[in-house]
Coordinates of C-alpha atoms in Angstrom, one line a residue:
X835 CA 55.3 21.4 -3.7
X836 CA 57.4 19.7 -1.3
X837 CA 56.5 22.4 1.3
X838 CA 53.1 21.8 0.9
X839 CA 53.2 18.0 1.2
X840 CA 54.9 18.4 4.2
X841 CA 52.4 21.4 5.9
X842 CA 49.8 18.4 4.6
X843 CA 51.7 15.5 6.7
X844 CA 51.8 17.7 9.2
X845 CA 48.3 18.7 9.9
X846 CA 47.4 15.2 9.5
X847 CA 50.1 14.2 12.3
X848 CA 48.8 17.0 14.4
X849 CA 45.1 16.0 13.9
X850 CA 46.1 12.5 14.6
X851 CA 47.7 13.2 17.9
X852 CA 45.1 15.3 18.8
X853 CA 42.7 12.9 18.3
X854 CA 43.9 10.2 20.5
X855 CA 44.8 12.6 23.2
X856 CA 41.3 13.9 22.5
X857 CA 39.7 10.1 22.9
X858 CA 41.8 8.8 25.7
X859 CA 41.2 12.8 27.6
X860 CA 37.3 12.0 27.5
X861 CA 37.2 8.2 28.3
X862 CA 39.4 9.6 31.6
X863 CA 37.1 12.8 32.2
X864 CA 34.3 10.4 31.9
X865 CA 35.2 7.9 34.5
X866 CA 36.3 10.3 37.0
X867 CA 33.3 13.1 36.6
X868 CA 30.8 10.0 37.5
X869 CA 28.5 11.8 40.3
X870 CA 29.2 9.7 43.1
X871 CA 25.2 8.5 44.2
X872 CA 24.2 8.1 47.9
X873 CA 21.6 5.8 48.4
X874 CA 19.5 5.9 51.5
X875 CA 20.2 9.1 52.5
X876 CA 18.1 10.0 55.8
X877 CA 15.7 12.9 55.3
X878 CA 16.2 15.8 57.7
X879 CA 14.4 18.8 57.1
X880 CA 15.6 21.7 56.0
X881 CA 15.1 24.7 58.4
X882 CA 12.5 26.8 56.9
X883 CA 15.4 29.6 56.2
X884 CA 18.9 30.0 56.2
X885 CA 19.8 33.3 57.0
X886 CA 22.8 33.1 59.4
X887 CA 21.5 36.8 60.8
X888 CA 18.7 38.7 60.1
X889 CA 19.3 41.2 57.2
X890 CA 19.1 44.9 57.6
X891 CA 15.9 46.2 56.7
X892 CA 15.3 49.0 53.9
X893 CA 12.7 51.2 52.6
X894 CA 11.5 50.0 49.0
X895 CA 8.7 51.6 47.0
X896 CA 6.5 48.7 46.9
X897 CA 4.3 47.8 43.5
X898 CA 0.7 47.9 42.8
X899 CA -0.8 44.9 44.5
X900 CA 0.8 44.6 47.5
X901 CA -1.0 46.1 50.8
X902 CA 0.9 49.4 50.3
X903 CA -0.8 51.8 47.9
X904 CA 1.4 52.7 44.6
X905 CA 4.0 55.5 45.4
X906 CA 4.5 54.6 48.8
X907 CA 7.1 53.4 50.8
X908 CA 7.5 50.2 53.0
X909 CA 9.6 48.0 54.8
X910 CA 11.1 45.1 53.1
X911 CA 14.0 42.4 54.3
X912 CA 16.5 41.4 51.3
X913 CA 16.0 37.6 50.6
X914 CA 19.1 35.5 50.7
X915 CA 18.2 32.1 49.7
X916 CA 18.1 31.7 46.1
X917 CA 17.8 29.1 43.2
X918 CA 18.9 30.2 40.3
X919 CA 18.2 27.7 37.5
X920 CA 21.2 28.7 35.1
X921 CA 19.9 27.9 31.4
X922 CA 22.8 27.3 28.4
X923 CA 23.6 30.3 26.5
X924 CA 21.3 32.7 28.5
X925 CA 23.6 35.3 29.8
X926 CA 24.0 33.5 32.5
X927 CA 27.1 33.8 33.8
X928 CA 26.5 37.6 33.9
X929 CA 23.9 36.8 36.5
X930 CA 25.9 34.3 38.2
X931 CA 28.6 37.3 38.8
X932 CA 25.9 38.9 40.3
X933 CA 24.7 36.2 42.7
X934 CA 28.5 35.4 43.6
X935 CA 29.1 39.4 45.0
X936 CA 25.4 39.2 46.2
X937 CA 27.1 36.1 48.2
X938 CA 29.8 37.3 49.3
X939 CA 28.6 40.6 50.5
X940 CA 26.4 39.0 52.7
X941 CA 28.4 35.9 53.9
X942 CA 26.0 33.6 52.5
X943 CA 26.7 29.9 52.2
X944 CA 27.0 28.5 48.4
X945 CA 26.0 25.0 47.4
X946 CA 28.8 24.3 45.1
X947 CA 29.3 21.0 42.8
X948 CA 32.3 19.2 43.4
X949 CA 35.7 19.3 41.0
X950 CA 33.4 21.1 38.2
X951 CA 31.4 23.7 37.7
X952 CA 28.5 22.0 37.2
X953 CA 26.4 19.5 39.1
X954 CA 27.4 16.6 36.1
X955 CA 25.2 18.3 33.7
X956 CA 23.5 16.6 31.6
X957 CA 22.8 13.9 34.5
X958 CA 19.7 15.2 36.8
X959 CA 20.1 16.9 40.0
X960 CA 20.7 14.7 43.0
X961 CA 21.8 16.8 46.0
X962 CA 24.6 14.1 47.0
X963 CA 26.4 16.5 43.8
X964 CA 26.5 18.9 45.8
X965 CA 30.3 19.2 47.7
X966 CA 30.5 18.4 51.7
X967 CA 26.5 17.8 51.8
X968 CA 25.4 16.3 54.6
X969 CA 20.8 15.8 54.8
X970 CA 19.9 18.4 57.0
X971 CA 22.5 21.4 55.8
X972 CA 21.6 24.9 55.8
X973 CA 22.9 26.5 52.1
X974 CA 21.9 29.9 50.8
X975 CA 22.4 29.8 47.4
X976 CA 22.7 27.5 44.3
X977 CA 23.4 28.4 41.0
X978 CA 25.7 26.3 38.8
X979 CA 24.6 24.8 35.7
X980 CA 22.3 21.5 36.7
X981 CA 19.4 19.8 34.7
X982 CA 16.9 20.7 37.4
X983 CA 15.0 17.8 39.7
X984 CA 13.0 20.1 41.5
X985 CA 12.0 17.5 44.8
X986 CA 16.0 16.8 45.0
X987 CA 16.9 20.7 44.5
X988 CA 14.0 21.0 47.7
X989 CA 15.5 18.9 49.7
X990 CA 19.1 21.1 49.7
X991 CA 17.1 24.3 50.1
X992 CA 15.3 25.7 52.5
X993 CA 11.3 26.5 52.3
X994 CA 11.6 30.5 51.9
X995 CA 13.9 30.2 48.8
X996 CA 13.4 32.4 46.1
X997 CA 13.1 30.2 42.8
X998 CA 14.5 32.7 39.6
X999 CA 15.7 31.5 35.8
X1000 CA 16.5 32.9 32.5
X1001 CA 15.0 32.3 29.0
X1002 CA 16.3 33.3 25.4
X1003 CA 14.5 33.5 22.3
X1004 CA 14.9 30.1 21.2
X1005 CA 16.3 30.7 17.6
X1006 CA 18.8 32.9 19.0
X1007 CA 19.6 30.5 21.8
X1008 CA 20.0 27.4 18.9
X1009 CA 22.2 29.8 17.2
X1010 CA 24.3 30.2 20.0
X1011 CA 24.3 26.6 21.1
X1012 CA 25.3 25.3 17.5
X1013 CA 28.3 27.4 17.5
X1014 CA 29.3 26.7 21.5
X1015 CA 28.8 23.2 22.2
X1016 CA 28.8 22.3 17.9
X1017 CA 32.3 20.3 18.1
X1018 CA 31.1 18.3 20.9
X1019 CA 28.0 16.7 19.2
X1020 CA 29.5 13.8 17.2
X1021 CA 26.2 14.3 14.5
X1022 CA 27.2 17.7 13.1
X1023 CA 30.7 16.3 11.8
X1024 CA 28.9 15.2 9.2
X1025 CA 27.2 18.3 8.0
X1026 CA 29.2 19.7 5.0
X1027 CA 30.3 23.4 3.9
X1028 CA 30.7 26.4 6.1
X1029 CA 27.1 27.1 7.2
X1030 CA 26.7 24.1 9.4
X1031 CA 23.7 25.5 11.0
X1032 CA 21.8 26.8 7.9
X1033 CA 22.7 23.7 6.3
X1034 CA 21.0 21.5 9.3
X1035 CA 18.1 23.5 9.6
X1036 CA 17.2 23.0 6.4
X1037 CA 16.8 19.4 7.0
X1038 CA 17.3 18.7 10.7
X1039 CA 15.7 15.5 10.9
X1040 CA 18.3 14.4 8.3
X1041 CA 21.3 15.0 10.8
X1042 CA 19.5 14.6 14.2
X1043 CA 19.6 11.4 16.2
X1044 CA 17.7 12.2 19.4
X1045 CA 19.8 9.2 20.8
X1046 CA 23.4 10.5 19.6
X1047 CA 26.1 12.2 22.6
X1048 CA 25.2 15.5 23.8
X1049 CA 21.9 15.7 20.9
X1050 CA 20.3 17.5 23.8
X1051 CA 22.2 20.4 22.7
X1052 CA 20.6 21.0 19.3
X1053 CA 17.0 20.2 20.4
X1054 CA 14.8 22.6 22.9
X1055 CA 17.8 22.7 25.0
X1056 CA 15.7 25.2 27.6
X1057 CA 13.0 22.3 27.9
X1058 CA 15.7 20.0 29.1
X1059 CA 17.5 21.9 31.0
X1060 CA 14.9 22.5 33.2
X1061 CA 14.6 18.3 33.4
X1062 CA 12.1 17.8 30.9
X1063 CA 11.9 15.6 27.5
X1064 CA 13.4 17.8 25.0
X1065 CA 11.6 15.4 22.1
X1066 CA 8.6 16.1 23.1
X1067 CA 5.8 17.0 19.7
X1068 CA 4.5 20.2 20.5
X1069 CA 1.1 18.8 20.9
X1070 CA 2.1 15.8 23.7
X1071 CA 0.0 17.1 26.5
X1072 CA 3.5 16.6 28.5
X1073 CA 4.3 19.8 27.2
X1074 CA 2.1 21.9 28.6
X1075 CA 2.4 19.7 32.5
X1076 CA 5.9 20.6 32.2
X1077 CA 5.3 24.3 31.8
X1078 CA 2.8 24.4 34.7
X1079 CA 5.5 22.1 36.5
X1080 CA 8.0 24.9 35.7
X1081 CA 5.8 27.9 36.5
X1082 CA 5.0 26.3 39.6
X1083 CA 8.1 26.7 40.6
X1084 CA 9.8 29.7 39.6
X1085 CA 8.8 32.9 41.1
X1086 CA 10.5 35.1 38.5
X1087 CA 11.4 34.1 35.0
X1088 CA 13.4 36.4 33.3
X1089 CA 14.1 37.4 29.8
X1090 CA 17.5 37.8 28.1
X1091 CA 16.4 40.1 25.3
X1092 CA 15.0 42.6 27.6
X1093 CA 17.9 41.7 31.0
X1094 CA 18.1 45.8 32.4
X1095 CA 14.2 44.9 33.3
X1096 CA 14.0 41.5 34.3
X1097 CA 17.0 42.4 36.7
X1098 CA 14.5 45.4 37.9
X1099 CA 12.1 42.6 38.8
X1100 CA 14.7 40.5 40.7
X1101 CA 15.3 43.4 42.2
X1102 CA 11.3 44.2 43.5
X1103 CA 11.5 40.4 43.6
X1104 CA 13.6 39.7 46.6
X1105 CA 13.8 43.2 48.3
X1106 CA 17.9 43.9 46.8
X1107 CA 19.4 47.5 46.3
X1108 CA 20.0 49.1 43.3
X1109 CA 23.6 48.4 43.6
X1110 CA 23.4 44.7 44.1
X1111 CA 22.5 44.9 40.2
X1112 CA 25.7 46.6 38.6
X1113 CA 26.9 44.3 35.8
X1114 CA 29.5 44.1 32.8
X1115 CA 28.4 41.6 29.9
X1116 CA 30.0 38.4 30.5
X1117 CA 30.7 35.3 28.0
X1118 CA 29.7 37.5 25.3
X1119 CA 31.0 36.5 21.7
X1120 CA 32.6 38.4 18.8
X1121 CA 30.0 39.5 16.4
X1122 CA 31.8 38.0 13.5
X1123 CA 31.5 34.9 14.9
X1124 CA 27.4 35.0 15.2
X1125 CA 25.4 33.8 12.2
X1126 CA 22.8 36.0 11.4
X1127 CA 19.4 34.1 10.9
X1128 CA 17.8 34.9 7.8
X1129 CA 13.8 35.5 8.4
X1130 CA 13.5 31.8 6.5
X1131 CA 16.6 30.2 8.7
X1132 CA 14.7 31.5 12.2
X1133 CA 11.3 30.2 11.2
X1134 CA 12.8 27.2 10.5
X1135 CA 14.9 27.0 13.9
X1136 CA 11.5 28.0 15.9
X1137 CA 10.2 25.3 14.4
X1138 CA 12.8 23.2 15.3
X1139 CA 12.6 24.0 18.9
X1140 CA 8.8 24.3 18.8
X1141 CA 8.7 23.1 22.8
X1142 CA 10.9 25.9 23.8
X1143 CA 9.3 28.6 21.8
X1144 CA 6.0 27.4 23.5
X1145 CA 7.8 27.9 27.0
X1146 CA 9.2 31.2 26.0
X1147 CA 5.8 33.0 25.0
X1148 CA 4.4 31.9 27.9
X1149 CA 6.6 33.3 30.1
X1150 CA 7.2 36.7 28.0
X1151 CA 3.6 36.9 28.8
X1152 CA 4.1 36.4 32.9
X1153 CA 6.8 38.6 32.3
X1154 CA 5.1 41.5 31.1
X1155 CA 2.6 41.3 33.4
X1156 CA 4.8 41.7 36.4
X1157 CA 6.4 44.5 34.3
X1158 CA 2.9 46.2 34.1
X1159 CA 2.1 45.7 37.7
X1160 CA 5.3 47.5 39.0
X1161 CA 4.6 49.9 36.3
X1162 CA 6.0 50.9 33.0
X1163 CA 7.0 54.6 34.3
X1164 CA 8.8 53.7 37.1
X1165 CA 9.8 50.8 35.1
X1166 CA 12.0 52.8 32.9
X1167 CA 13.3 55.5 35.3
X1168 CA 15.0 52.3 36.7
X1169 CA 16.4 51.0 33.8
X1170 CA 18.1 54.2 33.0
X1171 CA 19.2 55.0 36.2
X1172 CA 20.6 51.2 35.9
X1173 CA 22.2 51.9 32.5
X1174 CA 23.7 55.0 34.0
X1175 CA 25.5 53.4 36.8
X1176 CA 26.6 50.8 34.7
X1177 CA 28.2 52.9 32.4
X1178 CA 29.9 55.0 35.3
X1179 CA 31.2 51.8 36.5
X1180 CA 32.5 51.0 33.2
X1181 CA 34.7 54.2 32.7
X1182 CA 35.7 53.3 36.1
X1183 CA 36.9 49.8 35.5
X1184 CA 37.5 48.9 31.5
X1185 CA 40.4 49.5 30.1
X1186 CA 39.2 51.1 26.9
X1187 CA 35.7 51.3 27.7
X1188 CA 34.7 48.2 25.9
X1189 CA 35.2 44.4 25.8
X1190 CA 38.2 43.0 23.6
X1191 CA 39.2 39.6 21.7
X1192 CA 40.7 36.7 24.1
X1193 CA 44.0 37.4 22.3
X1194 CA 44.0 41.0 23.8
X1195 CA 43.4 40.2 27.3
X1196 CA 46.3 41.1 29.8
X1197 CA 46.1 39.2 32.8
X1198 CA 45.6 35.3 32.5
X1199 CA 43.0 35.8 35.2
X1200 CA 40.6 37.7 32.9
X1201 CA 40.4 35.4 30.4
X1202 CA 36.8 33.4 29.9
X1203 CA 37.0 29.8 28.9
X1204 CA 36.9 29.1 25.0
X1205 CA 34.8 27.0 23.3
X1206 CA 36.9 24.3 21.2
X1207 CA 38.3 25.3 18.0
X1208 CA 38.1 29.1 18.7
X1209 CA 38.7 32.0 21.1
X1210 CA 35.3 33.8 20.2
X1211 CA 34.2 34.5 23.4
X1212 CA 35.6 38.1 24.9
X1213 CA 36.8 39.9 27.9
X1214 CA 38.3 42.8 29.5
X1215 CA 40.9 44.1 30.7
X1216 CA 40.9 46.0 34.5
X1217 CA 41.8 49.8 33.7
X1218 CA 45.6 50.7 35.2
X1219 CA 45.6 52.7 38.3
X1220 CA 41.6 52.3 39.5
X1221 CA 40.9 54.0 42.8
X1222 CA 41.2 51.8 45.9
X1223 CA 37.2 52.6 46.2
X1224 CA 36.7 50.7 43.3
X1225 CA 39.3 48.7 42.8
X1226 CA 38.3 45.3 44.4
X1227 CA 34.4 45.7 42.7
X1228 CA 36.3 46.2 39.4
X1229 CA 38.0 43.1 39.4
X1230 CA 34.8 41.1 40.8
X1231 CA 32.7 42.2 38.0
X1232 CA 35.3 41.3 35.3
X1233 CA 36.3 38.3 36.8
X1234 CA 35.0 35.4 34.3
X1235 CA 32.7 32.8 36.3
X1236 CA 35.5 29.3 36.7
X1237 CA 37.8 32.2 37.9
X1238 CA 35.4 33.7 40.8
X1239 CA 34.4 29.8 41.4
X1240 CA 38.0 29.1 42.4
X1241 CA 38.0 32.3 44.4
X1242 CA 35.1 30.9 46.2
X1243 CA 37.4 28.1 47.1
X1244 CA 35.3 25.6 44.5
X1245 CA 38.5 22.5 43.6
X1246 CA 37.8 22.6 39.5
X1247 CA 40.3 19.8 38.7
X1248 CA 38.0 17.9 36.4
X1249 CA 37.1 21.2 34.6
X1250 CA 40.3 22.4 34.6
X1251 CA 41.9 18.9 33.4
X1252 CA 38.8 19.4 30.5
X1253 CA 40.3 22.9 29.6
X1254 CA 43.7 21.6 28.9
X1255 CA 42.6 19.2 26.3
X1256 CA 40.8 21.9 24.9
X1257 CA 43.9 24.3 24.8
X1258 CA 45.7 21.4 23.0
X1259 CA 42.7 21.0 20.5
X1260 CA 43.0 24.9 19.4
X1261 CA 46.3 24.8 19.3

């Protein structure tokens, strides 16, 4: 008994502690991640690209529609300025790996955030986020986590950039959300039981305050991510001006639940090699950690996020009409011969062939940020004695996204500050 009273006092102590080192963490993370705002910025154009040298042509079978008949081959320049708009919970940060060895293999210029690894999401886009900009700059690339503004994202870019984003099934992508970001929305502390999200969707207007901290989270988070009122009622006409806003921006929107063929498209889209594609899952969780959406629970979560299940059928429609113009044959002799490099590259690289729990990851490097309470989210470990051919693409593909960012040479001292409150809050 008096073991137990003490493990009790204990855990309250520890809970205690954490607490206020929790509280007094944020107010400080707060004050310092304010994005610093410049105001009268002079407008210089951006040049209309910013290729540093012009990229080596290659020979690409081009798709039904374009002046060269199907089957043929023509001449094509790889694009190198990019937007990615990277979406919460959308595989993202598998694409990001991409982009950063797309980067760096052709000595591109990043626009990075500065001290984080965003541009002070959930605060719109204002290109004075971005680190050592001056009006005028030429940058390449952007990618980190931002809720988009696209005419301050234009004025950081130049006029031949190649606009791409991801979407998820919204239910899934709630799913996902509830469990990442749950802890840090003050409104589902008091949700009771073990299924805190079956329990909210059953009655979300009951928990949801579309004014509480970080509500954005639990409420077509896609919608406001790309900038948009995420409270929208399906039938405000701003709906559907935001989805034509969107559309009229992104060349390629991309899919999550069908990723070998939406990276096919990127691909076609901007003229990159088959190679430039190779990928190992990233951020994934444990599947023992994923609640399972009963037919009733998902209904009730599209519902939910009616806004973003409008946006998400309309471009799975786009979508599959790009896939039909390049043409569902050749379609999926890519996709295999994708999946088969993939998995050469894998026996190559993985220790074990497969991804493992955080507690079972080697090197300190390799290990992908946690969300708080848990380590759900799993990595690899590099395979002992890899080639010196592969050795240096190994560790770039398994390198988790705040590593590769400091690689880049990004300073993440408020992030990293962030993840040592975190560590003390699991331990």
């Amino acid at each position: 008994m008096v073991v137990k009273q003490g493990r009790q006092w204990r855990s309250m102590c520890k809970g205690l502690v954490l607490g206020t080192l929790l509280t007094s963490c944020m107010i400080l993370l707060y004050c310092l991640s304010a994005p610093q705002v410049h105001f009268n910025l002079p407008e210089v154009p951006v040049p209309y690209s910013c290729a540093h040298r012009p990229a080596q042509a290659h020979a690409s079978p081009l798709r039904n529609g374009s002046q060269y008949a199907t089957g043929q081959t023509g001449l094509c320049t790889p694009k190198v300025d990019v937007m990615f708009m990277k979406t919460h919970k959308t595989a993202s940060s598998t694409l990001l790996n991409i982009l950063f060895r797309f980067g760096e293999k052709h000595r591109l210029k990043f626009a990075f955030p500065d001290s984080r690894n965003d541009f002070f999401y959930p605060s719109s886009f204002q290109r004075s986020q971005v680190k050592d900009y001056r009006p005028g700059m030429c940058f390449n690339i952007i990618c980190n986590h931002m809720r988009f503004n696209a005419p301050e994202v234009a004025k950081v870019l130049p006029t031949d950039t190649s606009y791409i984003t991801v979407l998820r099934d919204p239910a899934e992508l709630f799913e996902s959300s509830f469990h990442y970001f749950g802890r840090l929305v003050p409104m589902t502390w008091k949700i009771p039981g073990k299924d805190k999200v079956g329990e909210f969707l059953r009655d979300p207007r009951h928990y949801f305050d579309p004014d509480g901290f970080n509500s954005f989270y639990l409420k077509n988070l896609l919608f406001f991510d790309f900038g948009q009122d995420n409270t929208l009622e399906l039938g405000d006409p701003r709906v559907e001006e935001g989805i034509r806003a969107i559309a009229g921006c992104f060349q390629l929107v991309m899919l999550v639940e069908h990723f070998e063929e939406s990276l096919i498209l990127l691909m076609d889209a901007l003229c990159w090699e088959m190679d430039d594609l190779l990928f190992f899952k990233l951020n994934a969780r444990k599947g023992s950690t994923v609640s399972k959406l009963t037919p009733e629970l998902r209904a009730k979560a599209l519902e939910w996020n009616a806004v973003d299940w409008r946006l998400y059928q309309h471009f799975n429609a786009t979508f599959w009409r790009k896939v039909e113009a390049y043409g569902h044959q050749r379609m999926a002799d890519d996709v295999a011969e994708l999946r088969r490099r993939n998995a050469e590259m894998a026996a190559v690289c993985i220790e074990g062939g497969h991804a493992v729990d955080a507690d079972n990851i080697q090197e300190t490097v390799m290990q992908p940020w946690q969300p708080i309470g848990e380590k759900s989210i799993m990595g690899y470990n590099l395979k002992k004695n890899v080639d010196k051919a592969h050795l240096k693409l190994c560790r770039k593909m398994l390198t988790p996204e705040l590593q590769y960012l400091t690689e880049l040479g990004v300073n993440l001292w408020i992030t990293k500050l962030w993840g040592h409150v975190r560590d003390m809050i699991n331990w």
